Short mmCIF file of C-alpha atoms (C1' of nucleotides) in Angstrom, two decimals:
data_model
loop_
_atom_site.label_atom_id
_atom_site.label_comp_id
_atom_site.label_asym_id
_atom_site.label_seq_id
_atom_site.Cartn_x
_atom_site.Cartn_y
_atom_site.Cartn_z
CA MET N 3 99.38 42.41 64.33
CA GLY N 4 98.09 44.23 67.35
CA THR N 5 94.58 43.24 66.34
CA LYS N 6 93.18 39.91 67.40
CA GLN N 7 92.25 37.50 64.66
CA THR N 8 89.16 36.00 66.22
CA LEU N 9 86.47 37.26 68.52
CA THR N 10 85.65 35.58 71.79
CA PRO N 11 82.31 35.61 73.62
CA GLU N 12 83.98 37.93 76.13
CA ASP N 13 84.58 40.48 73.37
CA TRP N 14 80.90 40.57 72.58
CA ILE N 15 79.94 40.80 76.24
CA LYS N 16 82.39 43.62 76.80
CA ALA N 17 81.11 45.54 73.80
CA ALA N 18 77.55 45.01 74.95
CA PHE N 19 78.35 46.44 78.40
CA LYS N 20 79.89 49.43 76.73
CA LEU N 21 76.66 50.02 74.83
CA LEU N 22 74.59 49.43 77.96
CA THR N 23 76.43 51.94 80.10
CA SER N 24 76.81 54.55 77.38
CA SER N 25 73.40 54.37 75.74
CA GLY N 26 71.08 52.20 77.81
CA PRO N 27 69.50 48.76 77.43
CA LYS N 28 67.83 49.47 74.11
CA ALA N 29 71.25 50.10 72.56
CA ILE N 30 72.17 46.46 72.97
CA ARG N 31 71.58 45.67 69.29
CA VAL N 32 73.24 43.33 66.87
CA ASP N 33 74.11 46.00 64.35
CA TYR N 34 75.62 48.32 66.95
CA LEU N 35 77.69 45.49 68.37
CA CYS N 36 78.98 44.56 64.92
CA LYS N 37 79.92 48.14 64.11
CA GLU N 38 81.76 48.33 67.43
CA LEU N 39 83.68 45.14 66.72
CA GLY N 40 84.19 45.68 63.00
CA VAL N 41 82.36 42.58 61.79
CA THR N 42 79.02 41.80 60.19
CA LYS N 43 75.88 40.36 61.69
CA GLY N 44 76.57 36.81 60.63
CA SER N 45 79.54 36.75 62.98
CA PHE N 46 77.32 37.47 65.94
CA TYR N 47 75.12 34.51 65.20
CA TRP N 48 78.09 32.20 65.05
CA HIS N 49 78.88 33.09 68.69
CA PHE N 50 75.35 33.38 70.10
CA ALA N 51 72.06 31.71 69.33
CA ASP N 52 70.25 35.03 69.49
CA LEU N 53 70.26 38.39 71.21
CA ALA N 54 68.57 36.98 74.30
CA ALA N 55 71.48 34.58 74.73
CA LEU N 56 73.98 37.44 74.75
CA GLN N 57 71.87 39.37 77.24
CA ALA N 58 71.67 36.33 79.49
CA ALA N 59 75.44 35.94 79.24
CA MET N 60 75.93 39.60 80.18
CA VAL N 61 73.79 39.34 83.26
CA GLU N 62 75.32 36.03 84.28
CA HIS N 63 78.78 37.51 83.84
CA TRP N 64 77.88 40.46 86.00
CA ARG N 65 76.41 38.20 88.64
CA ARG N 66 79.61 36.19 88.78
CA VAL N 67 82.22 38.94 88.90
CA ALA N 68 80.18 41.33 91.02
CA THR N 69 78.93 38.78 93.53
CA SER N 70 80.27 35.26 93.66
CA ASP N 71 83.83 36.08 92.61
CA VAL N 72 84.13 38.88 95.13
CA ILE N 73 82.80 36.68 97.90
CA ALA N 74 85.08 33.82 96.91
CA SER N 75 88.12 36.10 97.02
CA MET N 76 87.33 36.96 100.63
CA VAL N 77 87.75 33.55 102.16
CA SER N 78 91.48 34.01 102.69
CA PRO N 79 91.58 34.17 106.50
CA GLU N 80 94.35 36.74 106.88
CA LEU N 81 91.90 39.64 106.76
CA SER N 82 90.53 41.21 109.90
CA PRO N 83 86.74 41.57 109.90
CA ARG N 84 87.12 45.28 109.48
CA ASP N 85 89.42 44.99 106.48
CA LEU N 86 87.25 42.29 104.98
CA PHE N 87 84.26 44.58 105.09
CA ILE N 88 86.11 47.44 103.53
CA ARG N 89 87.49 45.31 100.77
CA PHE N 90 84.14 43.67 100.08
CA ILE N 91 82.34 46.94 99.76
CA GLU N 92 84.98 48.53 97.60
CA ASP N 93 85.18 45.47 95.38
CA ILE N 94 81.44 45.12 94.96
CA LEU N 95 81.02 48.71 93.99
CA ASP N 96 84.09 49.20 91.84
CA VAL N 97 86.11 46.18 90.80
CA PRO N 98 83.65 44.41 88.54
CA THR N 99 83.11 47.58 86.61
CA ARG N 100 86.70 48.28 85.70
CA GLU N 101 86.99 45.96 82.77
CA TYR N 102 83.55 46.53 81.33
CA GLY N 103 81.19 49.45 81.29
CA GLY N 104 83.18 51.71 83.56
CA PRO N 105 82.24 52.70 87.09
CA MET N 106 78.52 52.86 86.36
CA THR N 107 77.90 49.25 85.45
CA GLU N 108 76.12 48.57 88.71
CA VAL N 109 73.77 51.48 88.17
CA ALA N 110 73.19 50.60 84.52
CA ILE N 111 72.28 47.03 85.43
CA ARG N 112 69.73 48.21 87.95
CA HIS N 113 68.25 50.56 85.39
CA TRP N 114 68.06 47.73 82.90
CA ALA N 115 66.41 45.50 85.49
CA ALA N 116 63.61 48.02 85.89
CA GLY N 117 62.36 47.17 82.42
CA ASP N 118 63.29 43.50 82.12
CA GLU N 119 61.98 40.95 84.54
CA ALA N 120 64.67 38.37 83.70
CA VAL N 121 67.39 40.87 84.56
CA HIS N 122 65.50 41.95 87.64
CA ALA N 123 65.41 38.39 88.93
CA VAL N 124 69.19 38.09 88.69
CA VAL N 125 69.71 41.41 90.43
CA ARG N 126 67.48 40.26 93.26
CA ASN N 127 69.52 37.09 93.59
CA ALA N 128 72.74 39.06 93.68
CA ASP N 129 71.37 41.36 96.36
CA THR N 130 70.31 38.36 98.42
CA GLU N 131 73.69 36.72 98.08
CA ARG N 132 75.62 39.85 99.01
CA LEU N 133 73.36 40.53 101.95
CA ALA N 134 73.67 37.00 103.26
CA PHE N 135 77.45 37.31 103.14
CA LEU N 136 77.48 40.67 104.87
CA THR N 137 75.14 39.40 107.55
CA LEU N 138 77.33 36.38 108.15
CA GLN N 139 80.38 38.59 108.57
CA MET N 140 78.53 40.93 110.89
CA ARG N 141 77.58 37.97 113.00
CA GLY N 142 81.21 36.84 113.02
CA SER N 143 82.14 40.24 114.38
CA GLY N 144 80.15 39.67 117.53
CA LEU N 145 76.77 41.14 116.66
CA THR N 146 73.63 39.21 117.49
CA GLY N 147 71.56 37.60 114.74
CA PRO N 148 68.82 40.18 114.12
CA GLU N 149 71.20 43.05 114.81
CA ALA N 150 73.69 41.62 112.32
CA ARG N 151 71.03 41.36 109.66
CA SER N 152 69.60 44.82 110.15
CA ARG N 153 73.03 46.45 110.15
CA ALA N 154 74.05 44.52 107.05
CA THR N 155 70.85 45.63 105.34
CA LEU N 156 71.41 49.22 106.33
CA ILE N 157 74.99 49.32 105.20
CA TYR N 158 74.18 47.64 101.91
CA ALA N 159 71.17 49.80 101.13
CA THR N 160 73.07 52.95 101.98
CA LEU N 161 75.96 52.11 99.73
CA VAL N 162 73.80 51.05 96.82
CA GLY N 163 71.88 54.27 97.19
CA LEU N 164 75.00 56.39 97.31
CA LYS N 165 76.29 54.59 94.28
CA GLN N 166 73.21 55.68 92.37
CA LEU N 167 73.99 59.27 93.25
CA THR N 168 77.60 58.95 92.19
CA GLY N 169 76.60 59.65 88.63
CA GLU N 170 75.68 63.20 89.42
CA PRO N 171 78.35 65.86 89.84
CA GLY N 172 79.00 67.41 93.23
CA LEU N 173 78.50 64.06 94.93
CA PRO N 174 79.69 63.47 98.47
CA ARG N 175 82.60 61.07 98.42
CA MET N 176 82.10 58.29 100.90
CA ASP N 177 84.53 57.38 103.61
CA ILE N 178 84.06 53.63 103.55
CA PRO N 179 86.50 52.78 106.40
CA GLY N 180 84.86 55.31 108.69
CA PHE N 181 81.45 53.98 107.81
CA VAL N 182 82.50 50.39 108.48
CA ASP N 183 83.91 51.36 111.87
CA ALA N 184 80.59 52.94 112.81
CA MET N 185 78.67 49.89 111.64
CA LEU N 186 80.82 47.49 113.67
CA ARG N 187 80.45 49.34 116.97
CA PRO N 188 78.24 47.05 119.02
CA ALA N 189 76.40 49.23 121.48
CA PRO N 190 73.99 51.87 120.26
CA SER N 191 72.13 49.98 117.56
CA ASN N 192 70.78 53.32 116.47
CA ALA N 193 70.27 53.34 112.74
CA ALA N 194 69.89 57.11 112.56
CA ALA N 195 73.13 57.66 114.44
CA VAL N 196 75.02 55.35 112.16
CA GLN N 197 73.56 57.04 109.13
CA ALA N 198 74.66 60.36 110.61
CA ALA N 199 78.16 58.95 111.02
CA LEU N 200 78.31 58.17 107.34
CA VAL N 201 77.11 61.56 106.27
CA ALA N 202 79.48 63.26 108.66
CA SER N 203 82.39 61.28 107.35
CA ALA N 204 81.55 61.98 103.73
CA THR N 205 83.95 64.56 102.37
CA PRO N 206 82.11 66.66 99.83
CA VAL N 207 83.92 66.97 96.52
CA ARG N 208 85.04 70.48 95.66
CA CYS N 209 81.81 72.04 94.56
CA PRO N 210 82.38 74.42 91.66
CA GLU N 211 80.39 77.62 91.58
CA PRO N 212 77.32 77.24 89.43
CA GLN N 213 78.35 78.63 86.07
CA LEU N 214 75.86 80.70 84.14
CA GLU N 215 76.06 80.42 80.40
CA VAL N 216 77.33 83.91 79.65
CA GLN N 217 78.79 84.66 76.27
CA MET R 19 22.98 46.86 61.35
CA GLY R 20 23.92 45.51 64.74
CA THR R 21 27.51 46.42 63.95
CA LYS R 22 28.82 49.85 64.74
CA GLN R 23 29.97 51.99 61.85
CA THR R 24 32.91 53.68 63.48
CA LEU R 25 35.45 52.69 66.06
CA THR R 26 36.04 54.73 69.20
CA PRO R 27 39.24 54.92 71.24
CA GLU R 28 37.43 52.83 73.84
CA ASP R 29 36.99 50.01 71.34
CA TRP R 30 40.74 49.88 70.81
CA ILE R 31 41.45 50.03 74.51
CA LYS R 32 38.98 47.27 75.24
CA ALA R 33 40.46 45.04 72.53
CA ALA R 34 43.93 45.73 73.86
CA PHE R 35 42.92 44.68 77.37
CA LYS R 36 41.49 41.50 75.94
CA LEU R 37 44.86 40.75 74.33
CA LEU R 38 46.72 41.69 77.51
CA THR R 39 44.73 39.39 79.77
CA SER R 40 44.53 36.51 77.34
CA SER R 41 48.05 36.53 75.91
CA GLY R 42 50.25 38.94 77.87
CA PRO R 43 51.82 42.34 77.24
CA LYS R 44 53.68 41.29 74.13
CA ALA R 45 50.40 40.47 72.43
CA ILE R 46 49.44 44.15 72.39
CA ARG R 47 50.26 44.55 68.70
CA VAL R 48 48.77 46.61 65.94
CA ASP R 49 48.07 43.67 63.67
CA TYR R 50 46.39 41.63 66.39
CA LEU R 51 44.24 44.58 67.37
CA CYS R 52 43.19 45.12 63.76
CA LYS R 53 42.29 41.49 63.26
CA GLU R 54 40.24 41.61 66.46
CA LEU R 55 38.38 44.69 65.29
CA GLY R 56 38.12 43.78 61.63
CA VAL R 57 40.01 46.75 60.24
CA THR R 58 43.44 47.39 58.76
CA LYS R 59 46.47 48.99 60.33
CA GLY R 60 45.85 52.42 58.84
CA SER R 61 42.73 52.68 60.96
CA PHE R 62 44.75 52.31 64.14
CA TYR R 63 47.00 55.20 63.23
CA TRP R 64 44.05 57.44 62.65
CA HIS R 65 43.02 56.95 66.29
CA PHE R 66 46.43 56.84 67.97
CA ALA R 67 49.77 58.42 67.23
CA ASP R 68 51.56 55.14 67.87
CA LEU R 69 51.45 51.98 69.93
CA ALA R 70 52.92 53.71 72.96
CA ALA R 71 49.99 56.13 72.92
CA LEU R 72 47.51 53.27 73.08
CA GLN R 73 49.43 51.63 75.90
CA ALA R 74 49.48 54.88 77.83
CA ALA R 75 45.73 55.23 77.30
CA MET R 76 45.20 51.68 78.59
CA VAL R 77 47.14 52.28 81.76
CA GLU R 78 45.54 55.64 82.32
CA HIS R 79 42.11 54.11 81.83
CA TRP R 80 42.88 51.41 84.36
CA ARG R 81 44.16 53.94 86.82
CA ARG R 82 40.96 55.94 86.55
CA VAL R 83 38.37 53.19 86.81
CA ALA R 84 40.28 51.04 89.28
CA THR R 85 41.35 53.84 91.59
CA SER R 86 40.00 57.34 91.26
CA ASP R 87 36.51 56.38 90.08
CA VAL R 88 36.06 53.86 92.87
CA ILE R 89 37.21 56.36 95.47
CA ALA R 90 35.00 59.07 94.04
CA SER R 91 31.96 56.80 94.19
CA MET R 92 32.54 56.35 97.93
CA VAL R 93 32.02 59.89 99.08
CA SER R 94 28.27 59.46 99.43
CA PRO R 95 27.95 59.71 103.20
CA GLU R 96 25.16 57.15 103.67
CA LEU R 97 27.60 54.28 104.00
CA SER R 98 28.78 53.05 107.38
CA PRO R 99 32.57 52.72 107.65
CA ARG R 100 32.23 48.96 107.60
CA ASP R 101 30.11 48.90 104.44
CA LEU R 102 32.35 51.45 102.81
CA PHE R 103 35.34 49.23 103.36
CA ILE R 104 33.60 46.20 102.00
CA ARG R 105 32.39 48.00 98.92
CA PHE R 106 35.76 49.59 98.27
CA ILE R 107 37.61 46.33 98.43
CA GLU R 108 35.09 44.51 96.27
CA ASP R 109 35.02 47.31 93.74
CA ILE R 110 38.78 47.66 93.54
CA LEU R 111 39.27 44.00 92.96
CA ASP R 112 36.35 43.28 90.67
CA VAL R 113 34.39 46.16 89.22
CA PRO R 114 36.98 47.72 86.93
CA THR R 115 37.63 44.37 85.37
CA ARG R 116 34.11 43.52 84.33
CA GLU R 117 34.01 45.50 81.14
CA TYR R 118 37.55 44.81 79.99
CA GLY R 119 39.88 41.91 80.40
CA GLY R 120 37.76 39.90 82.79
CA PRO R 121 38.50 39.34 86.46
CA MET R 122 42.26 39.10 85.97
CA THR R 123 42.92 42.62 84.73
CA GLU R 124 44.50 43.67 88.01
CA VAL R 125 46.88 40.71 87.93
CA ALA R 126 47.68 41.21 84.24
CA ILE R 127 48.51 44.86 84.82
CA ARG R 128 50.92 43.99 87.62
CA HIS R 129 52.56 41.40 85.44
CA TRP R 130 52.89 43.95 82.66
CA ALA R 131 54.36 46.44 85.11
CA ALA R 132 57.14 44.00 85.95
CA GLY R 133 58.61 44.50 82.49
CA ASP R 134 57.69 48.11 81.74
CA GLU R 135 58.84 50.91 83.97
CA ALA R 136 56.20 53.36 82.70
CA VAL R 137 53.44 50.95 83.63
CA HIS R 138 55.13 50.20 86.92
CA ALA R 139 55.13 53.88 87.83
CA VAL R 140 51.37 54.12 87.33
CA VAL R 141 50.75 50.98 89.37
CA ARG R 142 52.80 52.44 92.20
CA ASN R 143 50.73 55.61 92.07
CA ALA R 144 47.52 53.62 92.17
CA ASP R 145 48.72 51.64 95.16
CA THR R 146 49.64 54.84 96.95
CA GLU R 147 46.29 56.42 96.23
CA ARG R 148 44.32 53.38 97.35
CA LEU R 149 46.39 53.02 100.49
CA ALA R 150 45.98 56.66 101.39
CA PHE R 151 42.23 56.32 101.06
CA LEU R 152 42.09 53.15 103.13
CA THR R 153 44.25 54.73 105.81
CA LEU R 154 42.02 57.76 105.95
CA GLN R 155 38.97 55.58 106.40
CA MET R 156 40.67 53.51 109.09
CA ARG R 157 41.47 56.68 110.91
CA GLY R 158 37.86 57.79 110.59
CA SER R 159 36.85 54.52 112.25
CA GLY R 160 38.63 55.44 115.44
CA LEU R 161 42.05 53.92 114.93
CA THR R 162 45.14 55.95 115.73
CA GLY R 163 47.39 57.30 112.99
CA PRO R 164 50.13 54.68 112.83
CA GLU R 165 47.74 51.88 113.67
CA ALA R 166 45.42 53.00 110.88
CA ARG R 167 48.24 53.01 108.38
CA SER R 168 49.64 49.64 109.34
CA ARG R 169 46.23 48.00 109.29
CA ALA R 170 45.39 49.57 105.93
CA THR R 171 48.69 48.33 104.54
CA LEU R 172 48.09 44.85 105.86
CA ILE R 173 44.57 44.62 104.53
CA TYR R 174 45.59 45.95 101.14
CA ALA R 175 48.65 43.74 100.78
CA THR R 176 46.71 40.68 101.84
CA LEU R 177 43.96 41.27 99.35
CA VAL R 178 46.31 42.04 96.47
CA GLY R 179 48.21 38.88 97.30
CA LEU R 180 45.08 36.77 97.45
CA LYS R 181 43.98 38.23 94.15
CA GLN R 182 47.18 36.99 92.57
CA LEU R 183 46.38 33.49 93.78
CA THR R 184 42.83 33.68 92.47
CA GLY R 185 44.05 32.60 89.08
CA GLU R 186 44.99 29.18 90.32
CA PRO R 187 42.38 26.52 90.89
CA GLY R 188 41.57 25.36 94.40
CA LEU R 189 41.92 28.87 95.72
CA PRO R 190 40.53 29.85 99.09
CA ARG R 191 37.57 32.13 98.60
CA MET R 192 37.87 35.19 100.78
CA ASP R 193 35.23 36.33 103.21
CA ILE R 194 35.66 40.06 102.80
CA PRO R 195 33.05 41.20 105.36
CA GLY R 196 34.54 38.91 108.01
CA PHE R 197 37.99 40.20 107.23
CA VAL R 198 36.89 43.81 107.46
CA ASP R 199 35.26 43.20 110.82
CA ALA R 200 38.52 41.75 112.13
CA MET R 201 40.50 44.69 110.79
CA LEU R 202 38.22 47.27 112.39
CA ARG R 203 38.42 45.80 115.89
CA PRO R 204 40.49 48.37 117.78
CA ALA R 205 42.20 46.53 120.58
CA PRO R 206 44.70 43.78 119.86
CA SER R 207 46.75 45.40 117.14
CA ASN R 208 48.16 41.98 116.44
CA ALA R 209 48.86 41.58 112.77
CA ALA R 210 49.29 37.85 113.00
CA ALA R 211 45.97 37.43 114.75
CA VAL R 212 44.19 39.45 112.10
CA GLN R 213 45.84 37.46 109.39
CA ALA R 214 44.67 34.33 111.12
CA ALA R 215 41.14 35.70 111.19
CA LEU R 216 41.22 36.07 107.41
CA VAL R 217 42.53 32.62 106.80
CA ALA R 218 40.03 31.14 109.22
CA SER R 219 37.17 32.96 107.53
CA ALA R 220 38.26 31.90 104.07
CA THR R 221 36.02 29.10 102.92
CA PRO R 222 38.11 26.76 100.87
CA VAL R 223 36.60 25.88 97.53
CA ARG R 224 35.75 22.20 97.18
CA CYS R 225 39.19 20.71 96.88
CA PRO R 226 39.16 17.74 94.51
CA GLU R 227 41.26 14.75 95.44
CA PRO R 228 44.62 14.91 93.73
CA GLN R 229 44.13 12.87 90.60
CA LEU R 230 46.94 10.67 89.45
CA GLU R 231 47.23 10.26 85.74
CA VAL R 232 46.25 6.61 85.51
CA GLN R 233 45.23 5.17 82.22
"C1'" DA Q 24 35.64 61.65 59.34
"C1'" DC Q 25 37.20 57.16 59.00
"C1'" DC Q 26 39.30 53.54 56.69
"C1'" DT Q 27 41.89 50.65 52.79
"C1'" DG Q 28 45.88 48.96 50.68
"C1'" DA Q 29 50.27 49.09 49.67
"C1'" DA Q 30 54.70 50.58 50.54
"C1'" DC Q 31 58.46 51.53 53.54
"C1'" DA Q 32 61.65 51.23 57.71
"C1'" DC Q 33 63.79 48.94 61.18
"C1'" DC Q 34 66.12 45.27 63.04
"C1'" DG Q 35 66.52 40.39 64.37
"C1'" DT Q 36 67.65 36.00 62.06
"C1'" DT Q 37 69.19 32.65 58.45
"C1'" DC Q 38 72.30 30.64 55.28
"C1'" DA Q 39 75.12 29.55 51.30
"C1'" DA Q 40 79.49 30.81 50.21
"C1'" DG Q 41 84.12 32.30 51.23
"C1'" DT Q 42 88.97 31.89 53.71
"C1'" DA O 4 86.67 27.66 62.80
"C1'" DC O 5 85.16 32.08 61.89
"C1'" DC O 6 83.23 35.46 59.06
"C1'" DT O 7 80.93 37.91 54.69
"C1'" DG O 8 77.10 39.38 52.15
"C1'" DA O 9 72.81 39.15 50.87
"C1'" DA O 10 68.30 37.77 51.61
"C1'" DC O 11 64.36 37.12 54.47
"C1'" DA O 12 60.92 37.86 58.38
"C1'" DC O 13 58.55 40.50 61.44
"C1'" DC O 14 56.10 44.31 62.76
"C1'" DG O 15 55.64 49.31 63.58
"C1'" DT O 16 54.65 53.43 60.76
"C1'" DT O 17 53.35 56.36 56.73
"C1'" DC O 18 50.47 57.99 53.15
"C1'" DA O 19 47.92 58.64 48.91
"C1'" DA O 20 43.64 57.27 47.67
"C1'" DG O 21 38.97 55.84 48.53
"C1'" DT O 22 33.95 56.44 50.65
#
DNA sequence: ACCTGAACACCGTTCAAGT
DNA sequence: ACCTGAACACCGTTCAAGT
């Protein structure tokens, strides 16, 4: 009743992301997937030619939802540049992860890419595409060409880096609107100052006292 | 008689490099190694705990002969800075490869590193070590701190890049002494000019007319 | 000490047969 | 159309037995 009769490729991809984020790239295995979905191996090979095909589909899916789809959803012209930036950044870092491997999909993909050149190539493409879009928007906000590019690079690198740290407890939470405002200010062009603005605007999460294991 | 009775770890490492350079990282397999050496699999596991141990030994061997050993052989103070540079570059790019996988070991290792994070980490360390040494020597030749570092980086990146292209036919052959002379000139500090000096001093190998496949 | 030979383990892949 | 179940293939690893 509540259970679906037939599996779709999306079911396999979703299960594979779950394995990726929970147990790493090497956990993307046919038997694990089948256990997760309650079927036997033969079923997998009806949907995919081989494991490489599923992996390619995973990466391509990620590329679409975490890059092209987000960019495409931005072309509605009612957004101010500032709001567009905020939404883009929040979407890139969070939206595509909701349905699949949880909030750490982006980090898991980059970890996977470190050991798989095919994955790495797609991640590079995604970075390029996102950066080109951010640069274009920066330029549309009145910044000059090189300035637009360098600010876009800085903002993107900073946020990707912070996202990596999000896994650890006691992370600083980032104030994305405040950061965007600092990045859009035309004058100072001072990377260090902008970086300082981000750090200053980051509200540290309540940091629990370090607990010693006392019994 | 002419054949050795007993295999050494070095024999396995050498055979593994042969497989790496001829057929890529995935060809480093126990059965291939055994066929190459004329023994059975059990022999391998007497010498190494597992395949990962052999791979680690390969990378560590490369790191030693292609980095630390070359640097250590340079501390004899009879060399002029210019000759030291020339010898270092030639040794780094050629010497460590003679005994093992031929002249393309450096390229093969970097290709391997693209798909294996453990290998990649060692390559990064080697690059850092080589660059630190080159920078130090630049500084000893009268260049200022930042200038020494940027020139060392440029020279190293250029030569690594050219080495990658060496595999293809019709390569430009590089005039290392001429390049070093250009890099040691203190004044202009112009990266593009130095780059031009290298390209100008590269004597193109006889470039055959493009042959159309006419039958 | 060094190696053989055979077995085992693991996991991707195939395929005839079911519904 | 979608899946089961069992077999096979591939290759890393183990180990008792040889010299």
